[in-house]
Short mmCIF file of C-alpha atoms in Angstrom, two decimals:
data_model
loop_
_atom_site.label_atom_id
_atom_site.label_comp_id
_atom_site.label_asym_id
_atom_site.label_seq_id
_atom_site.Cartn_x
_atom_site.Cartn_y
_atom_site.Cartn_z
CA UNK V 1204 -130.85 77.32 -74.19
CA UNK V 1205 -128.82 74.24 -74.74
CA UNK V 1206 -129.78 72.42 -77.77
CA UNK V 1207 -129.65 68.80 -77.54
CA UNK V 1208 -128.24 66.61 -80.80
CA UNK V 1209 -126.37 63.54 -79.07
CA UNK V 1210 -126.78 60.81 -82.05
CA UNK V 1211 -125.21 57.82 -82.61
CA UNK V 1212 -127.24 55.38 -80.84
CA UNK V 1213 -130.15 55.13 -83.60
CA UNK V 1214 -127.20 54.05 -86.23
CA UNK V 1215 -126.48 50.22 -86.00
CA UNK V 1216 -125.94 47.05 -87.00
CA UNK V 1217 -126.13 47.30 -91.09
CA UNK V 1218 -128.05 50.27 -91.01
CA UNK V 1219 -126.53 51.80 -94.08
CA UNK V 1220 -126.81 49.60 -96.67
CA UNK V 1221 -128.51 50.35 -99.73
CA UNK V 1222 -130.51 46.79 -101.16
CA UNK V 1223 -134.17 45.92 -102.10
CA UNK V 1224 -137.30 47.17 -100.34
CA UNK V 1225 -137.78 44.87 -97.29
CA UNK V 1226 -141.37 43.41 -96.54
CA UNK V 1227 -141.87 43.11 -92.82
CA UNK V 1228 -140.14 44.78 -89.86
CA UNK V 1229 -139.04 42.99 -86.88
CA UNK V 1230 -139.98 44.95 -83.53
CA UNK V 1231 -138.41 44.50 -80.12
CA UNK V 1232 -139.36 46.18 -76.95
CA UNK V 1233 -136.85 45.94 -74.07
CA UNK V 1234 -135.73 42.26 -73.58
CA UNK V 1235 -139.03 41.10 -74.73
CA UNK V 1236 -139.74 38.62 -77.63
CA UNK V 1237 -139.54 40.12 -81.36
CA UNK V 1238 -142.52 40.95 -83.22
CA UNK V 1239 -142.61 40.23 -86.63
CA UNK V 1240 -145.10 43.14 -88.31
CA UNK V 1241 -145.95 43.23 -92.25
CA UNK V 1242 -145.25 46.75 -94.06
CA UNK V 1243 -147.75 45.80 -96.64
CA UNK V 1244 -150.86 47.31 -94.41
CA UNK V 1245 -150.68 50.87 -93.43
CA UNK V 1246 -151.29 51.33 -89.88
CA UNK V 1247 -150.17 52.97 -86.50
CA UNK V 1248 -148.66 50.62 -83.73
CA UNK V 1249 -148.78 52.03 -80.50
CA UNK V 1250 -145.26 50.52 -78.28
CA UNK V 1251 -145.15 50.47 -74.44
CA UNK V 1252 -141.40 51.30 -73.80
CA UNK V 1253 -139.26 51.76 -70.81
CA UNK V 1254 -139.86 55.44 -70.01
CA UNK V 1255 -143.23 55.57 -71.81
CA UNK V 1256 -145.03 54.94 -75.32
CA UNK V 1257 -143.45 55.34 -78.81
CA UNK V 1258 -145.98 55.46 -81.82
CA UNK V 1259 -144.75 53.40 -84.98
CA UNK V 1260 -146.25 54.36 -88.55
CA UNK V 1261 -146.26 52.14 -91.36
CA UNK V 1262 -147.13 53.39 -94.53
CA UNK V 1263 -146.54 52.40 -98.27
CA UNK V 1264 -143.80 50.06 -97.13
CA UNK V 1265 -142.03 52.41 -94.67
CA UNK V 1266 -141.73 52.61 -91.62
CA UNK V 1267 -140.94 55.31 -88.92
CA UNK V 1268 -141.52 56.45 -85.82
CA UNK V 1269 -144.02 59.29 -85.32
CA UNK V 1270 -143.81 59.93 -81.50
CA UNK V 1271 -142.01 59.12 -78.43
CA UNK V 1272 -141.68 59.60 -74.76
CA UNK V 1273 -137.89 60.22 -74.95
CA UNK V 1274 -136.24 63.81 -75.16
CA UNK V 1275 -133.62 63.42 -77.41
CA UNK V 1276 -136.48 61.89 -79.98
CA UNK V 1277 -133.36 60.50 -81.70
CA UNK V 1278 -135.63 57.85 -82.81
CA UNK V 1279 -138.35 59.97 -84.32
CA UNK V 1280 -135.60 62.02 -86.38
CA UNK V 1281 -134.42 58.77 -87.71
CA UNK V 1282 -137.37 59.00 -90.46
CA UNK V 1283 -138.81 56.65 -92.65
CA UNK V 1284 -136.52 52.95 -93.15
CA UNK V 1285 -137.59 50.97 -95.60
CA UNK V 1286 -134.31 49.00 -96.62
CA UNK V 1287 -133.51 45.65 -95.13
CA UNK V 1288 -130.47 46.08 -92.46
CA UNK V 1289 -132.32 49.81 -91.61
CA UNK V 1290 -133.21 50.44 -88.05
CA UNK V 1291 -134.90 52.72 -85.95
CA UNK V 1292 -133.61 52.56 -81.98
CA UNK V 1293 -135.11 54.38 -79.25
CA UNK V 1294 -132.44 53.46 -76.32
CA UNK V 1295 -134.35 55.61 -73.31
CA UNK V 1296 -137.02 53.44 -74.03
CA UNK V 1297 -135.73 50.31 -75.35
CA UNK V 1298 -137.55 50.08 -78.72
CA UNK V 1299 -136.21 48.48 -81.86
CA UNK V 1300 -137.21 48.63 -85.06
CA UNK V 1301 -135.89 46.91 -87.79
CA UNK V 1302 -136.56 45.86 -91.28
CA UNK V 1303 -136.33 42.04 -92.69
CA UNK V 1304 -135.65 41.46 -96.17
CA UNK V 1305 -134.49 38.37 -98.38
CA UNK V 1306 -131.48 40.07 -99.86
CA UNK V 1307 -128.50 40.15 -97.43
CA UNK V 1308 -126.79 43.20 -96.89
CA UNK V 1309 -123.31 44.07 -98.84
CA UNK V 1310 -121.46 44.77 -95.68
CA UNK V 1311 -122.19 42.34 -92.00
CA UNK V 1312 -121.23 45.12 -89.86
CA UNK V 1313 -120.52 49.05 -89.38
CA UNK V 1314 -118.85 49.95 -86.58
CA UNK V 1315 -119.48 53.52 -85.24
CA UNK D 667 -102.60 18.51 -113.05
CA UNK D 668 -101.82 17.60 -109.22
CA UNK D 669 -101.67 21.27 -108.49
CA UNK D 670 -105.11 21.72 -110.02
CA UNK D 671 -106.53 18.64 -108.20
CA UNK D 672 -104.96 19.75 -104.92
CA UNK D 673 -106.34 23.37 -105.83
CA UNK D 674 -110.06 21.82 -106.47
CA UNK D 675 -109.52 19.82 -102.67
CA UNK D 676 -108.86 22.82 -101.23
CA UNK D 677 -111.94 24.65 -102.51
CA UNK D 678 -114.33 21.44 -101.62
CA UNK D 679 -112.95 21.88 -97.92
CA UNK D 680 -113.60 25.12 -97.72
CA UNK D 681 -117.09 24.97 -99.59
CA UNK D 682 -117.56 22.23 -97.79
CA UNK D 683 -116.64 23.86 -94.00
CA UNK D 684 -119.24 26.53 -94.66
CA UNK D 685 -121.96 24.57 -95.69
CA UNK D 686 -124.65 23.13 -93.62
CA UNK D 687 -124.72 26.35 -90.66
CA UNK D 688 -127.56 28.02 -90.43
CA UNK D 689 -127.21 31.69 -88.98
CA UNK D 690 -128.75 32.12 -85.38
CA UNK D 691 -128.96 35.76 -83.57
CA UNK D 692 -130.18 37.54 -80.97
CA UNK D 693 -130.32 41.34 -79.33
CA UNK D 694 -130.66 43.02 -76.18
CA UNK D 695 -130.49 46.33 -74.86
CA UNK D 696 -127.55 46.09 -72.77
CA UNK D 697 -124.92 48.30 -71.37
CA UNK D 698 -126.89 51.31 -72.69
CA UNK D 699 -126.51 50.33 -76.20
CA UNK D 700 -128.29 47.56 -78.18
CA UNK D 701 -126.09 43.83 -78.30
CA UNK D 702 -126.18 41.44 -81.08
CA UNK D 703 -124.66 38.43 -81.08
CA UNK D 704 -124.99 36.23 -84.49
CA UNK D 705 -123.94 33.08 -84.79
CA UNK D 706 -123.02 30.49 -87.51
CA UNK D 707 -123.73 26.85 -86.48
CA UNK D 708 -124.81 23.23 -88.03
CA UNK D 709 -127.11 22.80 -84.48
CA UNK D 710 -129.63 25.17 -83.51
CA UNK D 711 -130.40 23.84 -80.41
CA UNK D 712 -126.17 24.41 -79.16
CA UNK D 713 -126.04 27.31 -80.84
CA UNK D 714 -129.29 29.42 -79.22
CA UNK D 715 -127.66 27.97 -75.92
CA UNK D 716 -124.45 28.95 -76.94
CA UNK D 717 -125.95 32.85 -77.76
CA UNK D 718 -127.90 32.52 -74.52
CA UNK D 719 -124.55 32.05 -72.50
CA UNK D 720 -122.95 34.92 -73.98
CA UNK D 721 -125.38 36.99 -73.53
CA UNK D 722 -125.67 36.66 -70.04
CA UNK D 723 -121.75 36.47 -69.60
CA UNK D 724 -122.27 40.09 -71.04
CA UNK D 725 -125.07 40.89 -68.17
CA UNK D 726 -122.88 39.56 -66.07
CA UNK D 727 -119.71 41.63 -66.87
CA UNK D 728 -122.12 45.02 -67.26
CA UNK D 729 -122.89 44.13 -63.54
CA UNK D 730 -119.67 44.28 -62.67
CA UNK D 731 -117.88 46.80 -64.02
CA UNK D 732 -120.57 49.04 -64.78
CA UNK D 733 -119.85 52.34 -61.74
CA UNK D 734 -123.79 53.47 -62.11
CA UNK D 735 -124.92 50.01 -60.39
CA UNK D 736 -124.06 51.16 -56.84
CA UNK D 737 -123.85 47.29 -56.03
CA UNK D 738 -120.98 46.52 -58.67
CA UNK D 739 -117.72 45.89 -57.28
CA UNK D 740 -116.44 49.26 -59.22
CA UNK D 741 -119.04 51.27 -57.30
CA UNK D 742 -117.55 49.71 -53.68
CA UNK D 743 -113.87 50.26 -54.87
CA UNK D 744 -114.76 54.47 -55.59
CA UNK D 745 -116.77 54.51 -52.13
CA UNK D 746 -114.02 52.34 -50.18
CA UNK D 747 -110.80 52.56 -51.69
CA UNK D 748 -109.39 55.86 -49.69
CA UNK D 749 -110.72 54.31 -46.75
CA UNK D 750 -109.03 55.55 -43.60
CA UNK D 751 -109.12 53.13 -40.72
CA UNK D 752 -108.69 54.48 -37.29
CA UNK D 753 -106.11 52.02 -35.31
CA UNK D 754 -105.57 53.38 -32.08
CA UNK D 755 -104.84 56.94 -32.52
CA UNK D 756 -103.13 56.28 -36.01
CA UNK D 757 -105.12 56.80 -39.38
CA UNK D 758 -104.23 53.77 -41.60
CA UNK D 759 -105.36 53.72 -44.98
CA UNK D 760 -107.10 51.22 -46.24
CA UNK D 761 -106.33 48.85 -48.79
CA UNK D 762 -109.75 47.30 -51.05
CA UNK D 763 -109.57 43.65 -52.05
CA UNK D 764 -110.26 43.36 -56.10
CA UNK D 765 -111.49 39.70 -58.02
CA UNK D 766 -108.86 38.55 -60.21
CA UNK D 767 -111.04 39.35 -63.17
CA UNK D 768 -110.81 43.32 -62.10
CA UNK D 769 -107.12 42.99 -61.00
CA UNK D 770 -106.49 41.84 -64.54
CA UNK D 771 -108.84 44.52 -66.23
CA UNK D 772 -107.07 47.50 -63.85
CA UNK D 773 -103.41 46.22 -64.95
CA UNK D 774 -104.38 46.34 -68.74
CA UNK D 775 -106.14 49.42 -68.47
CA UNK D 776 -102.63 50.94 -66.89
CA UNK D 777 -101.00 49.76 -69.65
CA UNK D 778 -103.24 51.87 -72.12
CA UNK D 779 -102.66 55.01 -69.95
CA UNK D 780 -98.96 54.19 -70.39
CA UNK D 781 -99.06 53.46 -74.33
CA UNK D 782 -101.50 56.74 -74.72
CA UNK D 783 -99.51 58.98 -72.58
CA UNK D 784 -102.21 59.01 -69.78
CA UNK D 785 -104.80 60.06 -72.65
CA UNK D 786 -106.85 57.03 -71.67
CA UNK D 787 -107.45 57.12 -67.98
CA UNK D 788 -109.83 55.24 -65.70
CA UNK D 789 -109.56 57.24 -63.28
CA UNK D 790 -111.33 59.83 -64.98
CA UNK D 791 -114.35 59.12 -63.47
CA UNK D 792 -114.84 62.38 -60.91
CA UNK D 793 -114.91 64.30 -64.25
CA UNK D 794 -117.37 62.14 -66.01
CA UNK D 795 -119.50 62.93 -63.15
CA UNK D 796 -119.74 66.48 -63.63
CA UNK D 797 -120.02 66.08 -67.34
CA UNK D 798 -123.52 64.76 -67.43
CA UNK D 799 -124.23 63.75 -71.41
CA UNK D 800 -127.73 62.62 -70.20
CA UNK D 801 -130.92 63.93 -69.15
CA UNK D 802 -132.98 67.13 -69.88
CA UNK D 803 -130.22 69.70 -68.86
CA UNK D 804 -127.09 69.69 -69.89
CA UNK D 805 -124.72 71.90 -69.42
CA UNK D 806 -121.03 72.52 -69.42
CA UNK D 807 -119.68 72.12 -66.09
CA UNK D 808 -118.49 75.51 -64.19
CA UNK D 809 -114.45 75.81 -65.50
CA UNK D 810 -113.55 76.54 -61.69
CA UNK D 811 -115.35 72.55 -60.82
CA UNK D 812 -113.55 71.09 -64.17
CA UNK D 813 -110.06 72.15 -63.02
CA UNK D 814 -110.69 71.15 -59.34
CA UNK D 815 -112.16 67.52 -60.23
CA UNK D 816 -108.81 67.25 -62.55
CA UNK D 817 -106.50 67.01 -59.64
CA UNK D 818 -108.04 63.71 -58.93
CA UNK D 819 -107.55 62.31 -62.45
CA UNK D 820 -103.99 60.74 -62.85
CA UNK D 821 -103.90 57.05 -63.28
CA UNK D 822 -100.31 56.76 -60.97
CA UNK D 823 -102.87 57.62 -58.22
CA UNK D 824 -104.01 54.41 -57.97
CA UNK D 825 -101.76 52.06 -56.36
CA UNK D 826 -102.50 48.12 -57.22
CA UNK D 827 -100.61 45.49 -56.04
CA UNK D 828 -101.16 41.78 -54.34
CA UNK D 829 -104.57 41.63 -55.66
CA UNK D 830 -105.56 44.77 -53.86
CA UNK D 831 -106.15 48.36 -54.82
CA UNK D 832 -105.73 51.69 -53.05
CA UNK D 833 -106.36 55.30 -54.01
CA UNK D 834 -104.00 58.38 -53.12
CA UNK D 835 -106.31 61.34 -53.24
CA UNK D 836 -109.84 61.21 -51.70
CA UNK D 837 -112.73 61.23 -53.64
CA UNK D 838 -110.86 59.84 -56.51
CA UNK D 839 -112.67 57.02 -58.34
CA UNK D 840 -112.50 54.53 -61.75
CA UNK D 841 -114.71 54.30 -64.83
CA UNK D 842 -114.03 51.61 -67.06
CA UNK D 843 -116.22 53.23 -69.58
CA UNK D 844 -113.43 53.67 -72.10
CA UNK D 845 -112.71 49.68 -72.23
CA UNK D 846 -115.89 48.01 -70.58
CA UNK D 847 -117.79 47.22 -73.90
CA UNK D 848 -114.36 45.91 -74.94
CA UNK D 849 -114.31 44.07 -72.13
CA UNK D 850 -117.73 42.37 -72.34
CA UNK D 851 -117.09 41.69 -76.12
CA UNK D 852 -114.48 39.66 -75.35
CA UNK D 853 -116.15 38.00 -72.24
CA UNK D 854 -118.73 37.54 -74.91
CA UNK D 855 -116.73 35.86 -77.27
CA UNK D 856 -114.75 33.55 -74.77
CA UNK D 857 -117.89 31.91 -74.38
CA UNK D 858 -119.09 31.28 -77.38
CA UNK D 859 -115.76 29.75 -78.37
CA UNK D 860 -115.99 27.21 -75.04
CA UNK D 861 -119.14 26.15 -76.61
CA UNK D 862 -117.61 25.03 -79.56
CA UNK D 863 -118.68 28.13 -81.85
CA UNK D 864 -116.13 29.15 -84.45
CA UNK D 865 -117.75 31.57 -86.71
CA UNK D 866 -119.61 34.25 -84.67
CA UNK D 867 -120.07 38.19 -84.29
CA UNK D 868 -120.64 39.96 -80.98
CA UNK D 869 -121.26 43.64 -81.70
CA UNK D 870 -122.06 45.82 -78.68
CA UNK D 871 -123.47 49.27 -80.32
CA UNK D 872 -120.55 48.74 -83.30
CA UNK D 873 -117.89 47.39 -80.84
CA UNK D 874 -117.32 44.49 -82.27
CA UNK D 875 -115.66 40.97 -82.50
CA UNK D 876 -115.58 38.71 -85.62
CA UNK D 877 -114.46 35.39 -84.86
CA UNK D 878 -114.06 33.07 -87.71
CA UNK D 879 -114.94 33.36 -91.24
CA UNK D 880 -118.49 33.92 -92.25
CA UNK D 881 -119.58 31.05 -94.50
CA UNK D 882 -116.40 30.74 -95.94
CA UNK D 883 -115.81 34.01 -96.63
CA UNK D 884 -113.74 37.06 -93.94
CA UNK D 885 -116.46 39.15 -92.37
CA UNK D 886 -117.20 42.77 -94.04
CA UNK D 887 -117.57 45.77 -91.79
CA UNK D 888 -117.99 49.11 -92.80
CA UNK D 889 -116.37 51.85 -90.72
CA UNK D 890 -119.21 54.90 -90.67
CA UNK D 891 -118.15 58.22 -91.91
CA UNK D 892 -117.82 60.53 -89.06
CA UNK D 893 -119.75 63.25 -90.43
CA UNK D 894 -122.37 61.51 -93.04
CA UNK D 895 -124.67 59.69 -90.16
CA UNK D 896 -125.68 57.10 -92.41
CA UNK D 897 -122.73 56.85 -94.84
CA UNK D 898 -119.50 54.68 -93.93
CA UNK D 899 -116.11 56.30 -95.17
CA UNK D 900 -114.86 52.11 -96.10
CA UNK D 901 -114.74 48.38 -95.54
CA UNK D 902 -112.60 46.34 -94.32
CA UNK D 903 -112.81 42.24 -94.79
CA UNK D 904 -111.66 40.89 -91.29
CA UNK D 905 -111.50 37.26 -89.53
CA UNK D 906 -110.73 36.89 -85.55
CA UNK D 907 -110.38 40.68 -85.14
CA UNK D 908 -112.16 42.95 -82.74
CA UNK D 909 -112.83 46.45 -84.68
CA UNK D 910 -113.87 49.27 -82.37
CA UNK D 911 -114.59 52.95 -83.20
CA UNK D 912 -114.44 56.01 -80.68
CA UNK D 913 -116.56 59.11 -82.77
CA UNK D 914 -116.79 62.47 -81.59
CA UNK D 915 -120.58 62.19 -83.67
CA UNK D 916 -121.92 59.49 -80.70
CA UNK D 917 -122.85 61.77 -77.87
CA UNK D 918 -122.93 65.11 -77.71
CA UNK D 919 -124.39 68.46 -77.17
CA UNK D 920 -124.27 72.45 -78.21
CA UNK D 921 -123.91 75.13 -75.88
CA UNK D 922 -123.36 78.69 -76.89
CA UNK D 923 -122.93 77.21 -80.52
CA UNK D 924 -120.18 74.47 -79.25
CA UNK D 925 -119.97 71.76 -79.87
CA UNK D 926 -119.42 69.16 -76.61
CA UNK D 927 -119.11 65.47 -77.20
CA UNK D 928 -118.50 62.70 -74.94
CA UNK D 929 -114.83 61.89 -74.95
CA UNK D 930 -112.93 64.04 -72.41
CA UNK D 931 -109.26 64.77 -72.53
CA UNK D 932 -108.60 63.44 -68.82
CA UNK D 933 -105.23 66.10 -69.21
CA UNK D 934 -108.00 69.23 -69.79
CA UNK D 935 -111.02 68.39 -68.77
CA UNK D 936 -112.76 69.68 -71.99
CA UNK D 937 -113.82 67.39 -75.18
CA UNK D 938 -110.90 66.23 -76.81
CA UNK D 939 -110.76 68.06 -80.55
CA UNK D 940 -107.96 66.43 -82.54
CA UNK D 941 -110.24 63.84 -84.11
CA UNK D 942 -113.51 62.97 -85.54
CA UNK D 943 -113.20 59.60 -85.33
CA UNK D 944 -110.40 56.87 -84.87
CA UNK D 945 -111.13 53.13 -85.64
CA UNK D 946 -109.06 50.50 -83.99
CA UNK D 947 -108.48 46.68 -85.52
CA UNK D 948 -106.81 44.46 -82.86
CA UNK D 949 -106.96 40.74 -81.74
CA UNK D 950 -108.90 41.93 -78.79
CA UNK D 951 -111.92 43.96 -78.28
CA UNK D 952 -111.09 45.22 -74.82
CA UNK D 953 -107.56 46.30 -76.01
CA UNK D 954 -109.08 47.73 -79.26
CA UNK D 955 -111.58 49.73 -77.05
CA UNK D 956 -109.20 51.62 -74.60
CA UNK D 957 -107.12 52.36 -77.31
CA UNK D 958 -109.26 53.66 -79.97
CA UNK D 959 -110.71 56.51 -77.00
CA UNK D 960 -106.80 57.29 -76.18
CA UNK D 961 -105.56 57.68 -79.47
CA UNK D 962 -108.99 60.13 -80.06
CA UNK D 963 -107.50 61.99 -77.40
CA UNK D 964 -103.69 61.89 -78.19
CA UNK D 965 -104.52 63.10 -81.56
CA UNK D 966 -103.95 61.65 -85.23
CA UNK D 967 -99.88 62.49 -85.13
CA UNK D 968 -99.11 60.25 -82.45
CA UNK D 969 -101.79 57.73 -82.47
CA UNK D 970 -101.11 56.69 -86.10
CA UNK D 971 -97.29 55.96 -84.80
CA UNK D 972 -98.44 54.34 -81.59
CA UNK D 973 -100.49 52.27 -84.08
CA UNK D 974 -97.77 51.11 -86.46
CA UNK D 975 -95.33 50.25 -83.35
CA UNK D 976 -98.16 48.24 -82.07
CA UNK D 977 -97.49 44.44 -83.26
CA UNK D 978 -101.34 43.59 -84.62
CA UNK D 979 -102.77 46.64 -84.46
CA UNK D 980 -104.23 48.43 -87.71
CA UNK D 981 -106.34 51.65 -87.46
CA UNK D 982 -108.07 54.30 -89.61
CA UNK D 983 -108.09 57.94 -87.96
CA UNK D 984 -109.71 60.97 -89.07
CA UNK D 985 -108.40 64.28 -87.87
CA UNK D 986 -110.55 67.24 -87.45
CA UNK D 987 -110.29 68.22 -90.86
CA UNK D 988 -111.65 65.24 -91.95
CA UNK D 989 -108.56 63.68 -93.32
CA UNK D 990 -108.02 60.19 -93.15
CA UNK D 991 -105.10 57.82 -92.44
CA UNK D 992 -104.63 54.45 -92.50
CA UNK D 993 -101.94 52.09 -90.81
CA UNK D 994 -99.59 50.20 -92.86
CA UNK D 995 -101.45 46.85 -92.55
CA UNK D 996 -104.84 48.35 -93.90
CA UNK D 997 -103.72 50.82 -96.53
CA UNK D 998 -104.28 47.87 -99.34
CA UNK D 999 -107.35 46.00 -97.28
CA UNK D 1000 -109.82 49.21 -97.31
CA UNK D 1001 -112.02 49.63 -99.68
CA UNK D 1002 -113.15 53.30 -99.89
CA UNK D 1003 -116.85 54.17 -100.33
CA UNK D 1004 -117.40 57.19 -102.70
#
């Protein structure tokens, strides 16, 4: 009946910013340590989160997420990120994704 | 010739200032958002401690003031603070003892309901209850239960006073919400600055503080479009400013094809609708917080006057039809984004 949209909290820290292709993503889960993952191999990584798992797909440089526990899938309908700054956030289950790159961003900070 | 040499000295200083720190930064999920804090220092080692401190000063604060951690001292004030104490056969109200650092956080966030004409109100928190913007089933509350839970939101119901607070009505209660990120932002910052930092950014889901330049140069944040998710509508180049941002786009939901989003008119008890978004540059985070969700709710009229008559206060605010204004003190700083 009620269709869910509530956005916002995927959009972040330099998430907008348009500069080259990045080569690795950084991932955090919860207050964990941050993984440092390679987009060069395609591959599936599988993320225990807070409420459950979230699927991560890397594929010709890109990244997304495919699947997650969460309801508002906010984080799936992010899409693909491949540009340094880009992230993908999942907050029900406390997953971050986002991409490295060399080049730093145009702008430090959006606020939202 | 000495005003070109003294021109040169001047640039070697300031080349010279920003050289040699290295940028340090860390995240958390905190306060239901995701915190950075970044860092520009010549010593790793003091500044990771530095980031560490902050960090938990923000943990710390979250624990505090959050009202869904039914062991923060908000969550004993709503249960206790229309306390009725039976003495003899007489019913004396009771009064709730409050830290200084609450005290101080109640008496500013009175002074926002005052500047906003009670459009930012703590005490808006038996509304927020029944306006659930999480979980599988939303819904908008029953209209008979929105105008009943409204007769408990007025901010002159709370009576503060000797370090001590008391509430008139029963089952009235506070949410520091509207200001808390604020809050922590600054709590952030205060640290860092103890520890010797000077050029650092705490940004708490894009509440943010810049302190110092970065590298040299003023900080650059973007302020997002309200209705182009991953657009922003400027930039702004800032130094020792909080910039905070209350959107109608952060939270939200459809019902009967409405749309409901997350910042309540405490004077309705529906969404407010004057705004889409209303960006607030101040010298403090926590002041810059409260103010930015008042003026979304006092509308673009009167918030972009409240703004000028502010004394270092700037602000961008876009009304519902998607018009823009800018303060006085921004109009030549923005930089507009085609």
């Amino acid at each position: 009946m009620f269709t869910l949209v509530a956005i916002a909290s995927f959009s972040f820290v330099r998430l907008f910013f348009i500069s080259n292709e990045g080569k690795e993503a950084l991932i955090k889960v919860g207050n964990g340590p941050v993984q440092r993952v390679s987009l060069k191999t395609d591959r599936r990584i599988n993320l225990e989160g807070e409420k459950g798992r979230v699927v991560i797909e890397i594929k010709e440089g890109r990244v997304r997420a495919v699947e997650s526990s969460c309801f508002q899938k906010i984080c799936v309908n992010t899409g693909w990120i491949n540009k340094p700054g880009q992230n993908i956030i999942c907050l029900p289950n406390k997953v971050l994704v986002t991409i490295e790159g060399k080049e730093s961003p145009k702008i430090d900070a959006v606020s939202y | 010739m000495k005003k070109f040499r003294a021109l040169i000295f001047v640039f070697l200083i300031i080349f010279i200032s920003g050289c040699g720190k290295k940028e340090y930064s860390k995240v958390e999920f905190l306060m239901d958002t995701v915190v950075e804090i970044k860092v520009y220092h010549k010593r790793k080692a003091e500044a990771e401690k530095a980031i560490n401190s902050s960090m938990e000063e923000m943990k710390r604060v979250e624990q505090k003031m959050s009202c869904f951690f039914p062991g923060s001292e908000v969550s004993r004030i709503n249960k206790e603070a229309f306390l009725e104490e039976k003495k003899g056969s007489l019913l004396v109200e009771g009064w709730i003892p409050v830290s200084d650092e609450l005290f101080s956080l109640l008496g500013e966030s009175v002074l926002l309901s005052k500047l906003t004409k009670g459009c930012f109100d703590i005490t808006i928190y038996p509304l927020w209850k029944i306006w659930k913007f999480e979980g599988e089933n939303i819904e908008v509350p029953d209209k008979k239960k929105i105008e009943k839970k409204l007769q408990l939101v007025n901010y002159n119901n709370i009576i503060i006073g000797n370090g001590k607070i008391k509430f008139v009505k029963r089952n009235m209660g506070i949410d520091f919400g509207g200001i808390a990120k604020g809050y922590a932002v600054d709590a952030a910052i205060k640290v860092l600055k103890d520890k010797n930092i000077n050029s650092a950014m705490v940004n708490a889901g894009g509440d943010m503080y810049v302190l110092g330049r970065k590298q040299g140069k003023p900080w650059r944040i973007g302020i997002r479009h309200p209705r182009r998710e991953r657009e922003i509508l400027g930039t702004i180049e800032v130094e020792n400013r909080a910039i905070v941002t209350s959107g109608d786009y952060e939270r939200f939901f459809f019902s009967g094809g409405k749309k409901y989003h997350h910042i309540i008119n405490p004077k309705t008890g529906y969404p407010a609708d004057e705004c889409q978004s209303v960006t607030i540059v101040a010298k403090e985070a926590t002041f810059a917080d409260g103010l930015a969700t008042g003026i979304f709710v006092l509308g673009p009229k009167e918030g972009m006057a409240l703004i000028e008559n502010l004394e270092g206060v700037e602000g961008v605010i876009v009304n519902k039809e998607g018009d823009v204004s800018v303060s006085s003190g921004l109009i030549s700083k923005i930089e507009y984004v085609n």
